Amino acid sequence: MGKDRENGTAPGLTRRHALECMVWAGTGVLWTVSGGVPRSLNLLDAAEAAEISQGATTFLQISDSHIGFDKEKQVTAVDTLTEAIDKVKALSVKPAFMIHTGDITHLSKNGEFDDAARIIGSTGLDVAYVPGEHDLIDPGQGKAYLARYGKGTLGAGWHAFDHGGVHFIGLVNVVDLKAGGLGNLGAEQLAWLKKDLEGRSASTPIVVFAHIPLWSVYPKWGWGTDDAAQALALLKRFGSVTVLNGHIHQIVQKVEGNMTFHTARSTAFPQPRPGTAEKPGPMIVPADQLRSMLGLTSVDFTVGKERLAITDTTLA
Amino acid sequence: MCATRPNPVLTALAATLAVFLFDPSAPASAKEMRVTISNFTFEPQTTTIARGETVRFVNSDDMVHVVVATDGSFRSEALDTGDSFTAAFTKPGSFTYFCGLHPFMKGTIVVK
């Protein structure tokens, strides 16, 4: 996150504003794929964003909308998702589509799914979903999610598609979690992934998205995926791999070789930085601070260029 | 004819009995132990009961939890703040369980 901010520092941006930005980090991530590796941009830095966006395709990531969460005193998760979606509608560069990296709902209730679909649907954009663990706790343990978002997917909802020369893979790592374990992809999904990647040119930019981080952010709080290493091994030969996750309600970014890992903010509530609290429970913060901790992510990509540009925006 | 009007003395007695029987703080004949879910932790971590007794898992956390037996023998629905789930244990042994949403949360029921 600190890196994002440094990259986004523009002339005229005062220290005070920079600090406000940091407080606000939490609404969503705007991603630009330029030549296969993502770059995070500060949305406030409109000039730079516009430059990056020249000839690029942009898609938007939202995450952890947790419709049904009602522990914040002044706003509901419906309010903050609506604000996030209003930001999407106001973007100067219209994204090609959106991805939602899970925890659409808090309790997998029909009314929660309905509210989310209504608010997100108001953008008129196509949305590619993967479930979070909160989306699979209906009595049918995932039937409600699959009834809405399972079309064209396999297993618990994993799927792949191509857009603008980039291959997108939505993975599900929130099913069949084991006692004491982390996120879980499972043998069946890994076999499917292997098959999906076989024969694909190593120069194809790959974007992988899943709910729980596919690298160890903080295993003590369950912020990692037990068998992610097997998936990452399959992706290693590709020249550009971008891994987008949610679940931890804050931005954490890591670059390792050709792989860029990035987690998005929640649109509903923030969670503490790893190890800064006893437990990872929701942070209930004053309303004037909350919006600085929620956000969106945008990504631009231009095939043939080296990096995807990632832009995180808060709701503030 | 007199059956249409409840006897006030009997009604009061029944109410007293009901309070006595269902007051959760009163010891009941079929004993129920309580496990509280608080700050992503099952408290107590180990609960010892006798065969035939039940355990009530009460979520007092501001996050949703799901109580799942490691051996798959029981699974609660989603427990939001204030919700609870009861499991009965008829066989002796040590039974581990965890949270289906946050699997780092674990606990044990020992049935004597």
XYZ file of C-alpha atoms in Angstrom:
428
model
C 0.000 0.000 0.000
C 2.796 2.377 0.900
C 4.281 1.689 -2.491
C 1.043 2.594 -4.229
C 1.017 5.875 -2.488
C 4.620 6.633 -3.347
C 3.965 5.844 -6.972
C 0.925 8.038 -6.911
C 2.618 11.051 -5.418
C 2.075 13.946 -7.753
C 3.240 17.552 -7.723
C 0.907 19.628 -5.627
C -0.112 16.760 -3.426
C 0.549 18.009 0.075
C 1.644 15.830 2.941
C -1.715 16.438 4.528
C -3.505 15.176 1.446
C -1.210 12.197 1.202
C -2.111 11.257 4.744
C -5.794 11.625 4.002
C -5.311 9.303 1.094
C -3.737 6.708 3.269
C -6.554 6.906 5.753
C -9.001 6.468 2.921
C -7.389 3.370 1.511
C -10.214 0.851 1.364
C -12.892 1.154 -1.314
C -11.848 -0.759 -4.395
C -9.048 -1.229 -6.841
C -8.842 0.025 -10.389
C -6.556 -2.159 -12.463
C -4.685 -1.278 -15.632
C -3.018 -4.113 -17.453
C -0.203 -2.637 -19.476
C 1.831 -5.389 -20.999
C 0.960 -7.918 -18.410
C 1.997 -6.583 -15.026
C -0.371 -4.470 -12.976
C 0.444 -1.109 -11.544
C -1.361 0.597 -8.763
C -2.309 4.207 -9.335
C -3.801 6.745 -7.033
C -7.159 7.653 -8.511
C -6.746 11.190 -7.250
C -3.847 11.486 -9.647
C -6.192 11.836 -12.601
C -3.586 13.045 -15.082
C -1.385 10.040 -14.598
C -4.350 7.720 -14.670
C -5.511 9.246 -17.953
C -2.055 8.812 -19.444
C -1.891 5.182 -18.390
C -5.367 4.605 -19.700
C -4.477 5.661 -23.250
C -5.162 2.623 -25.377
C -5.548 0.420 -22.338
C -8.421 -1.748 -21.240
C -9.615 -1.126 -17.719
C -11.445 -3.459 -15.421
C -12.595 -2.860 -11.915
C -12.324 -5.019 -8.812
C -14.748 -4.748 -5.937
C -14.665 -7.031 -2.942
C -16.167 -7.934 0.395
C -19.393 -5.978 0.077
C -20.811 -8.055 3.005
C -24.411 -7.019 2.373
C -26.202 -7.794 5.651
C -23.359 -6.660 7.915
C -24.962 -4.264 10.386
C -22.402 -3.554 13.085
C -21.302 -0.090 11.939
C -23.394 2.448 13.804
C -24.103 5.069 11.161
C -24.053 3.267 7.818
C -25.012 -0.124 6.473
C -23.107 -2.278 4.004
C -25.825 -1.370 1.484
C -24.982 2.330 1.952
C -21.255 1.880 1.451
C -21.636 -0.476 -1.539
C -23.980 2.078 -3.086
C -21.343 4.770 -2.562
C -18.680 2.557 -4.118
C -20.885 1.853 -7.114
C -21.601 5.573 -7.469
C -17.819 6.037 -7.737
C -17.730 3.410 -10.470
C -20.462 5.187 -12.408
C -18.560 8.474 -12.098
C -15.275 7.102 -13.486
C -14.060 9.084 -16.468
C -12.800 5.922 -18.143
C -15.571 3.370 -18.259
C -14.248 -0.047 -17.211
C -14.773 -2.934 -19.645
C -16.177 -5.101 -16.851
C -15.930 -5.776 -13.124
C -14.760 -8.628 -10.985
C -16.094 -9.248 -7.485
C -13.683 -11.209 -5.291
C -16.270 -12.562 -2.899
C -18.151 -12.027 0.329
C -20.879 -10.397 -1.697
C -23.170 -11.075 1.275
C -22.615 -11.468 4.991
C -25.020 -14.374 5.648
C -25.844 -15.789 2.177
C -29.470 -14.693 2.555
C -31.605 -14.247 -0.556
C -32.424 -10.649 0.321
C -28.704 -9.885 0.681
C -27.914 -11.391 -2.722
C -30.868 -9.422 -4.141
C -29.612 -6.108 -2.731
C -26.095 -6.726 -4.018
C -27.349 -7.672 -7.486
C -29.544 -4.577 -7.650
C -26.804 -2.156 -6.587
C -23.957 -3.704 -8.601
C -26.270 -4.282 -11.567
C -27.030 -0.557 -11.731
C -23.623 -0.035 -13.382
C -24.776 -1.993 -16.422
C -21.345 -3.682 -16.459
C -20.680 -7.384 -16.781
C -19.393 -8.798 -13.501
C -17.310 -11.949 -13.009
C -17.714 -13.359 -9.509
C -15.977 -15.778 -7.220
C -17.528 -16.613 -3.842
C -16.199 -15.767 -0.406
C -16.884 -18.007 2.570
C -19.757 -15.733 3.599
C -21.528 -16.498 0.293
C -21.730 -20.244 0.976
C -23.420 -20.376 4.396
C -26.995 -20.793 3.202
C -28.617 -24.063 4.376
C -27.631 -25.588 1.006
C -23.970 -24.628 1.619
C -23.450 -22.784 -1.630
C -26.587 -23.641 -3.575
C -27.862 -20.057 -3.266
C -24.610 -18.659 -4.709
C -24.440 -21.175 -7.556
C -28.094 -20.601 -8.446
C -27.193 -16.958 -9.130
C -23.585 -17.031 -10.283
C -22.882 -20.652 -11.176
C -23.808 -20.428 -14.861
C -20.786 -21.218 -17.020
C -18.686 -22.243 -14.013
C -17.428 -25.587 -12.754
C -17.310 -27.150 -9.282
C -17.945 -24.592 -6.573
C -17.918 -21.763 -9.130
C -14.464 -21.604 -10.720
C -14.216 -20.367 -14.300
C -11.959 -18.758 -16.908
C -12.458 -16.276 -19.745
C -10.460 -14.071 -22.096
C -10.658 -10.348 -22.531
C -8.428 -8.072 -24.594
C -5.719 -10.698 -24.934
C -5.600 -11.361 -21.195
C -6.645 -14.727 -19.755
C -8.716 -14.376 -16.579
C -9.102 -17.235 -14.098
C -11.560 -17.095 -11.187
C -10.653 -19.604 -8.478
C -12.652 -20.719 -5.425
C -10.636 -21.269 -2.239
C -13.388 -21.074 0.387
C -14.897 -24.566 0.155
C -14.194 -27.574 2.352
C -11.995 -25.662 4.782
C -10.193 -27.935 7.242
C -9.801 -27.482 10.996
C -6.705 -25.412 11.632
C -6.257 -24.879 7.886
C -6.245 -21.931 5.506
C -8.001 -21.360 2.187
C -8.338 -24.470 0.054
C -8.420 -24.967 -3.736
C -8.635 -28.760 -3.759
C -7.345 -31.411 -6.155
C -10.240 -31.195 -8.612
C -9.837 -27.457 -9.161
C -6.042 -27.722 -9.431
C -6.446 -30.427 -12.097
C -8.834 -28.152 -13.979
C -6.379 -25.242 -13.701
C -3.552 -27.372 -15.071
C -5.704 -28.299 -18.046
C -6.853 -24.726 -18.575
C -3.252 -23.478 -18.774
C -1.896 -26.299 -20.922
C -0.936 -25.229 -24.400
C -1.372 -21.566 -23.575
C 1.476 -19.335 -24.713
C 3.754 -18.164 -21.905
C 3.389 -14.649 -23.266
C -0.351 -14.583 -22.475
C -0.917 -12.188 -19.572
C -2.786 -14.002 -16.818
C -5.049 -12.499 -14.181
C -6.060 -14.865 -11.373
C -8.701 -13.780 -8.906
C -9.927 -15.559 -5.770
C -11.342 -14.538 -2.408
C -8.679 -15.549 0.123
C -5.124 -14.417 -0.687
C -3.154 -16.985 -2.680
C -0.026 -16.170 -0.745
C 0.655 -16.175 2.984
C -0.326 -12.734 4.206
C -0.917 -13.804 7.829
C -1.651 -17.509 8.336
C -2.348 -17.021 12.039
C -5.577 -15.279 11.018
C -6.237 -17.644 8.134
C -4.978 -15.161 5.539
C -3.455 -17.570 3.072
C -4.297 -20.684 1.014
C -2.901 -24.099 1.918
C -2.464 -25.464 -1.618
C -1.852 -22.158 -3.433
C 1.774 -23.135 -4.103
C 0.551 -25.809 -6.512
C -1.480 -23.253 -8.440
C 1.377 -20.743 -8.503
C 3.758 -23.445 -9.771
C 1.454 -23.956 -12.759
C 1.504 -20.190 -13.415
C 5.233 -19.720 -13.036
C 6.150 -20.081 -16.708
C 3.942 -17.146 -17.728
C 5.588 -13.801 -18.302
C 2.921 -11.815 -16.501
C 0.694 -13.092 -13.728
C -1.497 -10.830 -11.628
C -3.200 -12.317 -8.568
C -6.126 -10.338 -7.151
C -7.716 -11.221 -3.830
C -10.032 -9.837 -1.162
C -10.902 -11.281 2.264
C -8.523 -9.174 4.370
C -10.292 -5.823 3.797
C -7.115 -3.864 3.179
C -4.479 -3.393 0.501
C -1.401 -5.560 0.621
C 0.795 -5.876 -2.441
C 3.778 -8.027 -3.291
C 5.793 -8.539 -6.465
C 7.688 -11.782 -6.861
C 9.342 -12.491 -10.187
C 6.664 -12.190 -12.867
C 3.856 -12.364 -10.342
C 2.112 -9.428 -8.755
C -0.161 -10.065 -5.776
C -2.687 -7.490 -4.659
C -5.554 -7.518 -2.190
C -8.462 -5.072 -2.399
C -10.251 -3.139 0.275
C -13.764 -4.058 1.345
C -16.699 -1.825 0.526
C -18.238 -2.642 3.939
C -15.805 -2.572 6.873
C -12.049 -2.521 7.502
C -10.026 -5.170 9.298
C -6.853 -4.610 11.325
C -3.371 -4.789 9.863
C -1.852 -8.243 10.441
C -0.716 -8.619 14.013
C -1.837 -5.167 15.136
C -4.850 -6.588 16.977
C -5.515 -9.734 18.917
C -8.007 -11.002 16.348
C -9.071 -10.110 12.787
C -12.596 -8.942 13.698
C -14.302 -5.965 12.025
C -12.922 -2.565 12.980
C -15.778 -0.368 14.076
C -14.499 3.129 13.355
C -16.092 6.597 13.447
C -18.187 7.316 10.361
C -15.872 10.095 9.192
C -12.955 7.660 9.113
C -14.804 4.655 7.762
C -14.942 5.806 4.172
C -11.196 6.274 4.067
C -10.831 2.585 4.843
C -13.203 1.266 2.196
C -12.544 1.244 -1.511
C -12.331 0.011 -5.092
C -9.531 -1.201 -7.342
C -9.109 -0.485 -11.015
C -6.732 -2.179 -13.440
C -5.642 -0.997 -16.875
C -3.935 -3.291 -19.303
C -2.331 -2.726 -22.665
C -1.216 -5.842 -24.422
C 2.438 -5.627 -25.369
C 3.410 -3.425 -22.455
C 5.092 -4.717 -19.395
C 2.849 -3.946 -16.491
C -0.778 -3.734 -15.514
C -1.590 -0.529 -13.707
C -3.516 -0.951 -10.491
C -5.372 1.957 -8.957
C -6.935 1.851 -5.527
C -9.595 4.369 -4.588
C -11.289 4.922 -1.274
C -14.888 5.963 -0.689
C -13.822 9.172 1.053
C -68.077 -24.329 31.563
C -65.485 -23.731 34.266
C -62.812 -25.001 31.840
C -63.215 -21.893 29.711
C -61.732 -19.722 32.469
C -58.231 -20.664 33.622
C -57.757 -21.089 37.308
C -55.530 -18.180 38.401
C -53.761 -20.242 41.038
C -52.908 -23.003 38.563
C -51.817 -20.456 35.965
C -49.440 -18.830 38.439
C -48.092 -22.204 39.456
C -47.554 -23.215 35.841
C -45.749 -19.940 35.165
C -43.481 -20.509 38.147
C -42.725 -24.023 37.003
C -42.028 -22.793 33.503
C -39.588 -20.186 34.787
C -37.969 -22.776 37.016
C -37.654 -25.324 34.221
C -36.476 -23.010 31.471
C -34.403 -20.456 33.314
C -31.055 -21.019 31.584
C -29.138 -20.124 34.748
C -30.941 -22.781 36.779
C -29.502 -26.288 36.786
C -31.690 -28.427 34.559
C -32.079 -32.161 34.839
C -30.603 -32.747 31.353
C -27.441 -30.737 31.792
C -26.442 -28.224 29.166
C -22.954 -26.761 29.032
C -22.244 -23.493 27.318
C -19.451 -22.587 24.920
C -19.224 -18.883 24.178
C -17.783 -17.623 20.912
C -16.026 -14.360 21.617
C -13.299 -12.496 19.720
C -12.720 -15.392 17.303
C -12.242 -17.858 20.189
C -14.295 -20.725 21.631
C -14.475 -20.344 25.419
C -13.697 -22.630 27.112
C -11.400 -24.291 24.598
C -12.122 -27.685 26.157
C -15.499 -28.575 27.657
C -16.002 -31.792 29.599
C -19.508 -33.256 29.802
C -21.179 -36.537 30.698
C -22.834 -38.777 28.111
C -26.257 -37.545 27.104
C -25.526 -33.958 27.982
C -25.706 -31.155 25.458
C -23.522 -28.202 24.570
C -24.946 -24.859 23.549
C -22.625 -22.732 21.398
C -23.535 -19.063 21.818
C -22.081 -16.478 19.439
C -21.418 -13.258 21.327
C -18.977 -12.022 18.664
C -19.632 -9.265 16.137
C -18.731 -11.677 13.336
C -20.580 -14.655 11.865
C -19.328 -18.110 12.855
C -20.266 -21.688 11.932
C -19.576 -24.552 14.350
C -18.422 -27.683 12.508
C -17.407 -31.069 13.979
C -14.060 -32.239 12.594
C -15.577 -35.695 12.052
C -18.552 -34.143 10.251
C -21.064 -35.335 12.862
C -22.604 -31.873 13.322
C -22.614 -28.503 11.611
C -24.465 -25.389 12.740
C -26.069 -22.935 10.375
C -24.566 -19.474 10.140
C -24.563 -18.006 13.658
C -24.768 -14.226 13.707
C -24.375 -12.213 16.902
C -26.651 -13.648 19.608
C -27.491 -16.838 17.708
C -26.840 -20.219 19.275
C -26.630 -23.874 18.301
C -27.051 -26.982 20.464
C -25.374 -30.327 19.944
C -26.045 -33.499 21.971
C -23.308 -36.004 22.726
C -24.315 -39.606 23.398
C -20.994 -41.405 22.908
C -17.916 -41.084 25.107
C -14.747 -39.722 23.570
C -12.973 -36.540 22.574
C -14.607 -34.536 19.797
C -12.828 -31.642 18.124
C -14.672 -28.914 16.286
C -13.772 -25.704 14.456
C -15.315 -22.658 12.809
C -16.243 -23.347 9.184
C -15.534 -19.707 8.275
C -12.406 -19.183 10.381
C -10.832 -22.645 10.674
C -8.036 -21.398 12.947
C -10.743 -21.307 15.662
C -10.806 -24.723 17.310
C -12.236 -26.399 20.405
C -12.777 -29.800 21.988
C -15.692 -31.509 23.734
C -14.686 -34.369 26.038
C -17.571 -36.760 26.761
C -17.035 -38.953 29.837
